Amino acid sequence: MSRSKLLIINGPGLSDLSVENEIAYDGLSLSSIEQKCIETSERFDLDVDFRQNDNVSELLSALIIDINKFDAFIINPAGSSKSSSIDYEAFSKALNKITNQSKPVVEVRIENIFKQDDTKPLNASDSGVGLISGLGDQGYILAIESINQKIVSNR
Amino acid sequence: MNIYVINGPNINLLGTREPEIYGRDTLESIATTCIEKASKAGHKVDFMQSNYEGEIVEWIQDAIIQKVDVIIINAAAYTHTSIAIHDALKSYSGYKVELHISNPHLRETFRHISFISSAVNAVVAGLGPDGYGHVIDLLPDLPIKVN
């Protein structure tokens, strides 16, 4: 059986998780998150493509093109006032395209966005889209475990 | 670790209530999974469900008194109405996760407001009935102060 393919995309602000950034997290770096995601995916025999782009329209147009190439998706839209804010409509379109193909997708937020006034979760037409908010880098690990379980039980 | 898994109204109907949204697993099977996973990792789970708001508030107060390390709460419909549960959770200083089987933010507008989300460390939604077990599995890797 060929390995399932997981695409993880990270939006603006996540390239720099240092304290100088508005999005600062204790001891976290994007490369340490990527490393953990690769290790966890390997444990489940998943191929993973881990991406980050400060340019949301580039990130999303690449995602739309690649939806057919991947079996599951993790999306951290991030966003900070330093870069562009979240384009909810564009993310919704991408999410709906994924769920129309019945592929698992989870929105992961490192911090609990519900403790901030200006951030809300992504919108989509399918209530099966996962949401993990506030578990730090472990949110990605939880998302991969959940996705793996869904892939395995759909076989 | 001592863990309270607290479930709110109508979750006792799991498996029969709108299975296209909530899945076919029963609450009993979810409880068994949680308890087994926790005991393998050396943790203890108390798994509870109530259709009464005040009982849920009292369980959270009990968690404060008993110095329970983690609360995983699926307050179900009370999520969107209960300031009493919000206040009780605010008083609890252990690690707390709000959990939902489906993603309430992608359902009717009246489910988009949560009084729980701002009072907890983390929110996990839309991972289906397996979400409970996945969160229990993850607990050793979270920054939890164990009493």
mmCIF file of C-alpha atoms in Angstrom:
data_model
loop_
_atom_site.group_PDB
_atom_site.id
_atom_site.type_symbol
_atom_site.label_atom_id
_atom_site.label_comp_id
_atom_site.label_asym_id
_atom_site.label_seq_id
_atom_site.Cartn_x
_atom_site.Cartn_y
_atom_site.Cartn_z
ATOM 1 C CA MET A 1 0.000 0.000 0.000
ATOM 2 C CA SER A 2 1.368 3.429 -0.883
ATOM 3 C CA ARG A 3 1.900 5.860 1.960
ATOM 4 C CA SER A 4 -0.737 8.517 2.549
ATOM 5 C CA LYS A 5 0.387 12.102 2.023
ATOM 6 C CA LEU A 6 -0.125 14.855 4.573
ATOM 7 C CA LEU A 7 0.239 18.549 3.749
ATOM 8 C CA ILE A 8 0.879 20.975 6.636
ATOM 9 C CA ILE A 9 0.634 24.670 5.803
ATOM 10 C CA ASN A 10 1.569 27.561 8.070
ATOM 11 C CA GLY A 11 0.563 31.138 7.384
ATOM 12 C CA PRO A 12 2.134 34.536 8.003
ATOM 13 C CA GLY A 13 4.083 35.260 11.166
ATOM 14 C CA LEU A 14 5.011 31.644 11.845
ATOM 15 C CA SER A 15 8.447 31.893 10.208
ATOM 16 C CA ASP A 16 9.629 33.815 13.247
ATOM 17 C CA LEU A 17 8.417 32.604 16.643
ATOM 18 C CA SER A 18 11.050 34.562 18.557
ATOM 19 C CA VAL A 19 10.145 36.961 21.358
ATOM 20 C CA GLU A 20 10.669 39.963 19.055
ATOM 21 C CA ASN A 21 7.738 38.762 17.004
ATOM 22 C CA GLU A 22 4.171 39.634 17.971
ATOM 23 C CA ILE A 23 3.476 35.905 17.899
ATOM 24 C CA ALA A 24 5.883 34.716 20.580
ATOM 25 C CA TYR A 25 5.819 31.238 22.047
ATOM 26 C CA ASP A 26 8.029 29.820 24.773
ATOM 27 C CA GLY A 27 11.010 28.079 23.263
ATOM 28 C CA LEU A 28 9.194 27.169 20.059
ATOM 29 C CA SER A 29 10.610 27.496 16.598
ATOM 30 C CA LEU A 30 9.064 26.575 13.283
ATOM 31 C CA SER A 31 11.935 24.171 12.591
ATOM 32 C CA SER A 32 11.383 22.342 15.909
ATOM 33 C CA ILE A 33 7.670 22.029 15.085
ATOM 34 C CA GLU A 34 8.545 20.751 11.607
ATOM 35 C CA GLN A 35 10.939 18.191 13.104
ATOM 36 C CA LYS A 36 8.255 16.900 15.510
ATOM 37 C CA CYS A 37 5.719 16.680 12.674
ATOM 38 C CA ILE A 38 8.162 14.697 10.522
ATOM 39 C CA GLU A 39 8.915 12.279 13.389
ATOM 40 C CA THR A 40 5.223 11.762 14.216
ATOM 41 C CA SER A 41 4.271 11.282 10.545
ATOM 42 C CA GLU A 42 7.073 8.741 10.134
ATOM 43 C CA ARG A 43 5.719 6.811 13.134
ATOM 44 C CA PHE A 44 2.397 6.491 11.278
ATOM 45 C CA ASP A 45 3.949 5.815 7.856
ATOM 46 C CA LEU A 46 2.720 9.135 6.478
ATOM 47 C CA ASP A 47 4.623 11.274 3.977
ATOM 48 C CA VAL A 48 4.573 14.887 5.119
ATOM 49 C CA ASP A 49 5.130 18.161 3.281
ATOM 50 C CA PHE A 50 5.589 21.026 5.798
ATOM 51 C CA ARG A 51 5.245 24.538 4.391
ATOM 52 C CA GLN A 52 5.249 28.110 5.635
ATOM 53 C CA ASN A 53 4.675 31.274 3.657
ATOM 54 C CA ASP A 54 4.139 34.867 4.786
ATOM 55 C CA ASN A 55 2.258 35.461 1.556
ATOM 56 C CA VAL A 56 -1.227 34.005 2.104
ATOM 57 C CA SER A 57 -2.353 34.175 -1.515
ATOM 58 C CA GLU A 58 0.744 32.250 -2.622
ATOM 59 C CA LEU A 59 0.212 29.715 0.151
ATOM 60 C CA LEU A 60 -3.449 29.202 -0.729
ATOM 61 C CA SER A 61 -3.050 29.057 -4.493
ATOM 62 C CA ALA A 62 -0.397 26.354 -4.029
ATOM 63 C CA LEU A 63 -2.763 24.540 -1.645
ATOM 64 C CA ILE A 64 -5.682 24.660 -4.091
ATOM 65 C CA ILE A 65 -3.501 23.179 -6.841
ATOM 66 C CA ASP A 66 -2.150 20.484 -4.510
ATOM 67 C CA ILE A 67 -5.421 19.337 -2.904
ATOM 68 C CA ASN A 68 -5.619 16.448 -5.357
ATOM 69 C CA LYS A 69 -2.073 15.334 -4.517
ATOM 70 C CA PHE A 70 -2.568 14.970 -0.757
ATOM 71 C CA ASP A 71 -4.795 12.782 1.432
ATOM 72 C CA ALA A 72 -5.000 14.971 4.544
ATOM 73 C CA PHE A 73 -4.291 18.539 5.623
ATOM 74 C CA ILE A 74 -3.284 20.596 8.652
ATOM 75 C CA ILE A 75 -3.729 24.348 8.375
ATOM 76 C CA ASN A 76 -2.401 27.011 10.746
ATOM 77 C CA PRO A 77 -3.549 30.293 9.210
ATOM 78 C CA ALA A 78 -1.680 32.327 11.871
ATOM 79 C CA GLY A 79 -1.527 35.950 10.775
ATOM 80 C CA SER A 80 -0.338 39.035 12.564
ATOM 81 C CA SER A 81 -0.757 42.727 12.046
ATOM 82 C CA LYS A 82 2.861 42.831 10.849
ATOM 83 C CA SER A 83 1.815 40.868 7.807
ATOM 84 C CA SER A 84 -1.598 40.509 6.235
ATOM 85 C CA SER A 85 -4.536 39.548 8.409
ATOM 86 C CA ILE A 86 -6.410 36.302 7.789
ATOM 87 C CA ASP A 87 -8.365 36.121 4.542
ATOM 88 C CA TYR A 88 -11.224 34.023 5.964
ATOM 89 C CA GLU A 89 -13.048 33.747 2.664
ATOM 90 C CA ALA A 90 -10.043 32.362 0.812
ATOM 91 C CA PHE A 91 -9.368 29.830 3.583
ATOM 92 C CA SER A 92 -13.055 28.786 3.552
ATOM 93 C CA LYS A 93 -12.894 28.056 -0.163
ATOM 94 C CA ALA A 94 -9.829 25.878 0.324
ATOM 95 C CA LEU A 95 -11.404 24.045 3.298
ATOM 96 C CA ASN A 96 -14.606 23.371 1.370
ATOM 97 C CA LYS A 97 -12.646 22.027 -1.569
ATOM 98 C CA ILE A 98 -10.870 19.616 0.798
ATOM 99 C CA THR A 99 -14.028 18.430 2.570
ATOM 100 C CA ASN A 100 -15.817 17.996 -0.775
ATOM 101 C CA GLN A 101 -13.224 15.316 -1.442
ATOM 102 C CA SER A 102 -13.953 13.776 2.004
ATOM 103 C CA LYS A 103 -10.349 14.287 3.082
ATOM 104 C CA PRO A 104 -9.501 14.992 6.735
ATOM 105 C CA VAL A 105 -8.442 18.539 7.607
ATOM 106 C CA VAL A 106 -7.600 20.116 10.967
ATOM 107 C CA GLU A 107 -7.058 23.786 11.823
ATOM 108 C CA VAL A 108 -4.250 24.069 14.380
ATOM 109 C CA ARG A 109 -3.560 27.193 16.440
ATOM 110 C CA ILE A 110 -0.547 27.232 18.754
ATOM 111 C CA GLU A 111 -2.107 29.592 21.299
ATOM 112 C CA ASN A 112 -5.721 29.528 22.468
ATOM 113 C CA ILE A 113 -7.248 32.004 20.003
ATOM 114 C CA PHE A 114 -10.360 32.265 22.173
ATOM 115 C CA LYS A 115 -8.358 34.232 24.732
ATOM 116 C CA GLN A 116 -7.720 36.885 22.076
ATOM 117 C CA ASP A 117 -10.420 39.304 21.007
ATOM 118 C CA ASP A 118 -9.517 39.676 17.362
ATOM 119 C CA THR A 119 -9.091 36.079 16.198
ATOM 120 C CA LYS A 120 -11.778 33.589 15.248
ATOM 121 C CA PRO A 121 -11.581 30.089 13.835
ATOM 122 C CA LEU A 122 -11.846 29.406 10.116
ATOM 123 C CA ASN A 123 -15.214 28.872 8.517
ATOM 124 C CA ALA A 124 -16.256 25.885 6.411
ATOM 125 C CA SER A 125 -19.446 24.144 5.401
ATOM 126 C CA ASP A 126 -18.546 20.768 6.979
ATOM 127 C CA SER A 127 -18.608 20.512 10.790
ATOM 128 C CA GLY A 128 -16.126 17.632 10.596
ATOM 129 C CA VAL A 129 -13.242 20.062 10.088
ATOM 130 C CA GLY A 130 -11.083 19.718 13.183
ATOM 131 C CA LEU A 131 -10.029 22.619 15.402
ATOM 132 C CA ILE A 132 -7.183 22.509 17.922
ATOM 133 C CA SER A 133 -6.413 25.738 19.735
ATOM 134 C CA GLY A 134 -3.931 26.312 22.559
ATOM 135 C CA LEU A 135 -1.981 23.057 22.793
ATOM 136 C CA GLY A 136 1.276 24.633 21.579
ATOM 137 C CA ASP A 137 3.318 22.503 19.204
ATOM 138 C CA GLN A 138 1.502 19.428 20.573
ATOM 139 C CA GLY A 139 -1.568 20.592 18.644
ATOM 140 C CA TYR A 140 0.165 19.467 15.455
ATOM 141 C CA ILE A 141 0.913 16.060 17.001
ATOM 142 C CA LEU A 142 -2.715 15.624 18.100
ATOM 143 C CA ALA A 143 -3.874 16.611 14.602
ATOM 144 C CA ILE A 144 -1.560 14.047 12.974
ATOM 145 C CA GLU A 145 -2.780 11.295 15.348
ATOM 146 C CA SER A 146 -6.404 12.113 14.592
ATOM 147 C CA ILE A 147 -5.764 12.265 10.843
ATOM 148 C CA ASN A 148 -3.936 8.946 10.928
ATOM 149 C CA GLN A 149 -6.836 7.317 12.769
ATOM 150 C CA LYS A 150 -9.267 8.626 10.124
ATOM 151 C CA ILE A 151 -7.074 7.417 7.257
ATOM 152 C CA VAL A 152 -6.687 3.974 8.844
ATOM 153 C CA SER A 153 -10.429 3.554 9.528
ATOM 154 C CA ASN A 154 -11.329 4.687 5.980
ATOM 155 C CA ARG A 155 -9.192 1.950 4.408
ATOM 156 C CA MET B 1 -2.377 12.218 37.002
ATOM 157 C CA ASN B 2 -5.975 12.458 38.163
ATOM 158 C CA ILE B 3 -8.296 13.364 35.310
ATOM 159 C CA TYR B 4 -11.961 14.347 35.307
ATOM 160 C CA VAL B 5 -13.750 13.895 31.991
ATOM 161 C CA ILE B 6 -17.009 15.850 32.330
ATOM 162 C CA ASN B 7 -19.801 15.584 29.763
ATOM 163 C CA GLY B 8 -22.890 17.747 29.492
ATOM 164 C CA PRO B 9 -26.507 17.357 28.346
ATOM 165 C CA ASN B 10 -27.626 14.817 25.737
ATOM 166 C CA ILE B 11 -24.191 13.222 25.484
ATOM 167 C CA ASN B 12 -25.749 10.141 27.094
ATOM 168 C CA LEU B 13 -27.634 9.716 23.801
ATOM 169 C CA LEU B 14 -24.405 9.318 21.844
ATOM 170 C CA GLY B 15 -24.546 6.609 19.209
ATOM 171 C CA THR B 16 -28.240 7.207 18.517
ATOM 172 C CA ARG B 17 -28.498 11.017 18.410
ATOM 173 C CA GLU B 18 -27.712 12.400 14.918
ATOM 174 C CA PRO B 19 -24.960 9.832 14.234
ATOM 175 C CA GLU B 20 -23.995 11.669 11.009
ATOM 176 C CA ILE B 21 -22.724 14.477 13.249
ATOM 177 C CA TYR B 22 -21.686 12.695 16.436
ATOM 178 C CA GLY B 23 -20.715 9.229 15.172
ATOM 179 C CA ARG B 24 -21.901 5.784 16.239
ATOM 180 C CA ASP B 25 -19.725 5.316 19.329
ATOM 181 C CA THR B 26 -21.670 5.239 22.575
ATOM 182 C CA LEU B 27 -20.666 7.228 25.653
ATOM 183 C CA GLU B 28 -19.949 3.940 27.385
ATOM 184 C CA SER B 29 -17.433 2.881 24.732
ATOM 185 C CA ILE B 30 -15.747 6.307 24.867
ATOM 186 C CA ALA B 31 -15.540 6.045 28.676
ATOM 187 C CA THR B 32 -13.983 2.575 28.426
ATOM 188 C CA THR B 33 -11.387 3.822 25.917
ATOM 189 C CA CYS B 34 -10.476 6.808 28.125
ATOM 190 C CA ILE B 35 -10.176 4.729 31.291
ATOM 191 C CA GLU B 36 -8.084 2.028 29.576
ATOM 192 C CA LYS B 37 -5.733 4.477 27.865
ATOM 193 C CA ALA B 38 -5.275 6.428 31.100
ATOM 194 C CA SER B 39 -4.618 3.397 33.265
ATOM 195 C CA LYS B 40 -1.990 2.104 30.794
ATOM 196 C CA ALA B 41 -0.185 5.427 31.215
ATOM 197 C CA GLY B 42 -0.572 5.280 35.008
ATOM 198 C CA HIS B 43 -3.334 7.880 35.196
ATOM 199 C CA LYS B 44 -6.791 7.737 36.734
ATOM 200 C CA VAL B 45 -9.907 8.908 34.889
ATOM 201 C CA ASP B 46 -13.276 9.722 36.433
ATOM 202 C CA PHE B 47 -15.703 9.817 33.523
ATOM 203 C CA MET B 48 -18.959 11.688 34.156
ATOM 204 C CA GLN B 49 -22.059 12.850 32.338
ATOM 205 C CA SER B 50 -24.953 14.981 33.501
ATOM 206 C CA ASN B 51 -27.943 16.698 31.959
ATOM 207 C CA TYR B 52 -27.957 19.168 34.860
ATOM 208 C CA GLU B 53 -25.912 22.377 34.826
ATOM 209 C CA GLY B 54 -25.586 22.567 38.629
ATOM 210 C CA GLU B 55 -24.217 19.048 38.847
ATOM 211 C CA ILE B 56 -21.501 19.942 36.339
ATOM 212 C CA VAL B 57 -20.635 23.044 38.380
ATOM 213 C CA GLU B 58 -20.367 20.866 41.508
ATOM 214 C CA TRP B 59 -18.050 18.384 39.767
ATOM 215 C CA ILE B 60 -15.734 21.252 38.791
ATOM 216 C CA GLN B 61 -15.816 22.517 42.407
ATOM 217 C CA ASP B 62 -15.060 18.973 43.521
ATOM 218 C CA ALA B 63 -12.052 18.922 41.146
ATOM 219 C CA ILE B 64 -10.758 22.032 42.917
ATOM 220 C CA ILE B 65 -11.126 20.415 46.370
ATOM 221 C CA GLN B 66 -9.670 17.058 45.263
ATOM 222 C CA LYS B 67 -6.767 18.850 43.475
ATOM 223 C CA VAL B 68 -7.537 17.002 40.231
ATOM 224 C CA ASP B 69 -4.732 17.587 37.688
ATOM 225 C CA VAL B 70 -6.750 17.793 34.466
ATOM 226 C CA ILE B 71 -10.347 18.518 33.471
ATOM 227 C CA ILE B 72 -11.495 17.557 29.981
ATOM 228 C CA ILE B 73 -14.935 19.084 29.542
ATOM 229 C CA ASN B 74 -17.518 18.636 26.824
ATOM 230 C CA ALA B 75 -20.236 20.907 28.178
ATOM 231 C CA ALA B 76 -22.346 20.254 25.052
ATOM 232 C CA ALA B 77 -25.207 22.765 24.758
ATOM 233 C CA TYR B 78 -24.247 24.420 28.071
ATOM 234 C CA THR B 79 -21.074 25.555 26.270
ATOM 235 C CA HIS B 80 -23.136 28.255 24.607
ATOM 236 C CA THR B 81 -25.206 29.334 27.618
ATOM 237 C CA SER B 82 -23.514 28.689 30.951
ATOM 238 C CA ILE B 83 -21.754 31.524 32.724
ATOM 239 C CA ALA B 84 -21.935 29.317 35.859
ATOM 240 C CA ILE B 85 -19.684 26.684 34.240
ATOM 241 C CA HIS B 86 -17.376 29.455 32.962
ATOM 242 C CA ASP B 87 -17.042 30.828 36.499
ATOM 243 C CA ALA B 88 -16.422 27.389 38.019
ATOM 244 C CA LEU B 89 -13.699 26.662 35.435
ATOM 245 C CA LYS B 90 -12.091 30.047 36.147
ATOM 246 C CA SER B 91 -11.794 29.002 39.810
ATOM 247 C CA TYR B 92 -10.084 25.729 38.871
ATOM 248 C CA SER B 93 -6.342 26.257 38.458
ATOM 249 C CA GLY B 94 -5.404 22.860 36.978
ATOM 250 C CA TYR B 95 -5.044 22.116 33.267
ATOM 251 C CA LYS B 96 -8.340 22.242 31.394
ATOM 252 C CA VAL B 97 -9.328 21.272 27.871
ATOM 253 C CA GLU B 98 -12.658 22.051 26.209
ATOM 254 C CA LEU B 99 -13.624 19.206 23.903
ATOM 255 C CA HIS B 100 -16.342 18.796 21.293
ATOM 256 C CA ILE B 101 -17.046 15.836 19.027
ATOM 257 C CA SER B 102 -18.063 18.031 16.080
ATOM 258 C CA ASN B 103 -16.813 21.560 15.434
ATOM 259 C CA PRO B 104 -19.466 23.938 16.885
ATOM 260 C CA HIS B 105 -18.018 26.893 14.970
ATOM 261 C CA LEU B 106 -19.036 25.228 11.726
ATOM 262 C CA ARG B 107 -22.628 24.589 12.788
ATOM 263 C CA GLU B 108 -25.609 26.827 13.609
ATOM 264 C CA THR B 109 -24.748 30.420 14.569
ATOM 265 C CA PHE B 110 -26.113 29.876 18.100
ATOM 266 C CA ARG B 111 -23.240 27.423 18.657
ATOM 267 C CA HIS B 112 -20.527 29.897 17.660
ATOM 268 C CA ILE B 113 -20.327 31.524 21.095
ATOM 269 C CA SER B 114 -18.577 29.494 23.789
ATOM 270 C CA PHE B 115 -18.515 30.625 27.409
ATOM 271 C CA ILE B 116 -15.987 27.854 28.068
ATOM 272 C CA SER B 117 -13.240 28.625 25.519
ATOM 273 C CA SER B 118 -11.804 31.689 27.225
ATOM 274 C CA ALA B 119 -11.654 29.897 30.596
ATOM 275 C CA VAL B 120 -9.597 26.881 29.445
ATOM 276 C CA ASN B 121 -6.031 26.218 28.305
ATOM 277 C CA ALA B 122 -7.030 24.597 25.040
ATOM 278 C CA VAL B 123 -9.941 23.767 22.763
ATOM 279 C CA VAL B 124 -10.197 20.543 20.753
ATOM 280 C CA ALA B 125 -13.169 20.132 18.404
ATOM 281 C CA GLY B 126 -14.267 18.210 15.357
ATOM 282 C CA LEU B 127 -12.009 15.180 15.836
ATOM 283 C CA GLY B 128 -15.017 12.892 16.368
ATOM 284 C CA PRO B 129 -15.525 10.521 19.330
ATOM 285 C CA ASP B 130 -11.832 9.508 19.077
ATOM 286 C CA GLY B 131 -10.901 13.040 20.198
ATOM 287 C CA TYR B 132 -11.292 12.005 23.856
ATOM 288 C CA GLY B 133 -8.742 9.192 23.611
ATOM 289 C CA HIS B 134 -6.331 11.298 21.551
ATOM 290 C CA VAL B 135 -6.344 14.042 24.203
ATOM 291 C CA ILE B 136 -5.739 11.487 27.008
ATOM 292 C CA ASP B 137 -2.801 10.078 24.993
ATOM 293 C CA LEU B 138 -1.317 13.552 24.653
ATOM 294 C CA LEU B 139 -1.501 14.581 28.341
ATOM 295 C CA PRO B 140 2.041 13.425 29.315
ATOM 296 C CA ASP B 141 3.461 15.800 26.666
ATOM 297 C CA LEU B 142 1.534 18.854 27.867
ATOM 298 C CA PRO B 143 2.805 21.409 30.424
ATOM 299 C CA ILE B 144 0.680 20.043 33.277
ATOM 300 C CA LYS B 145 1.608 20.592 36.907
ATOM 301 C CA VAL B 146 0.843 17.297 38.650
ATOM 302 C CA ASN B 147 -0.272 17.501 42.273
#
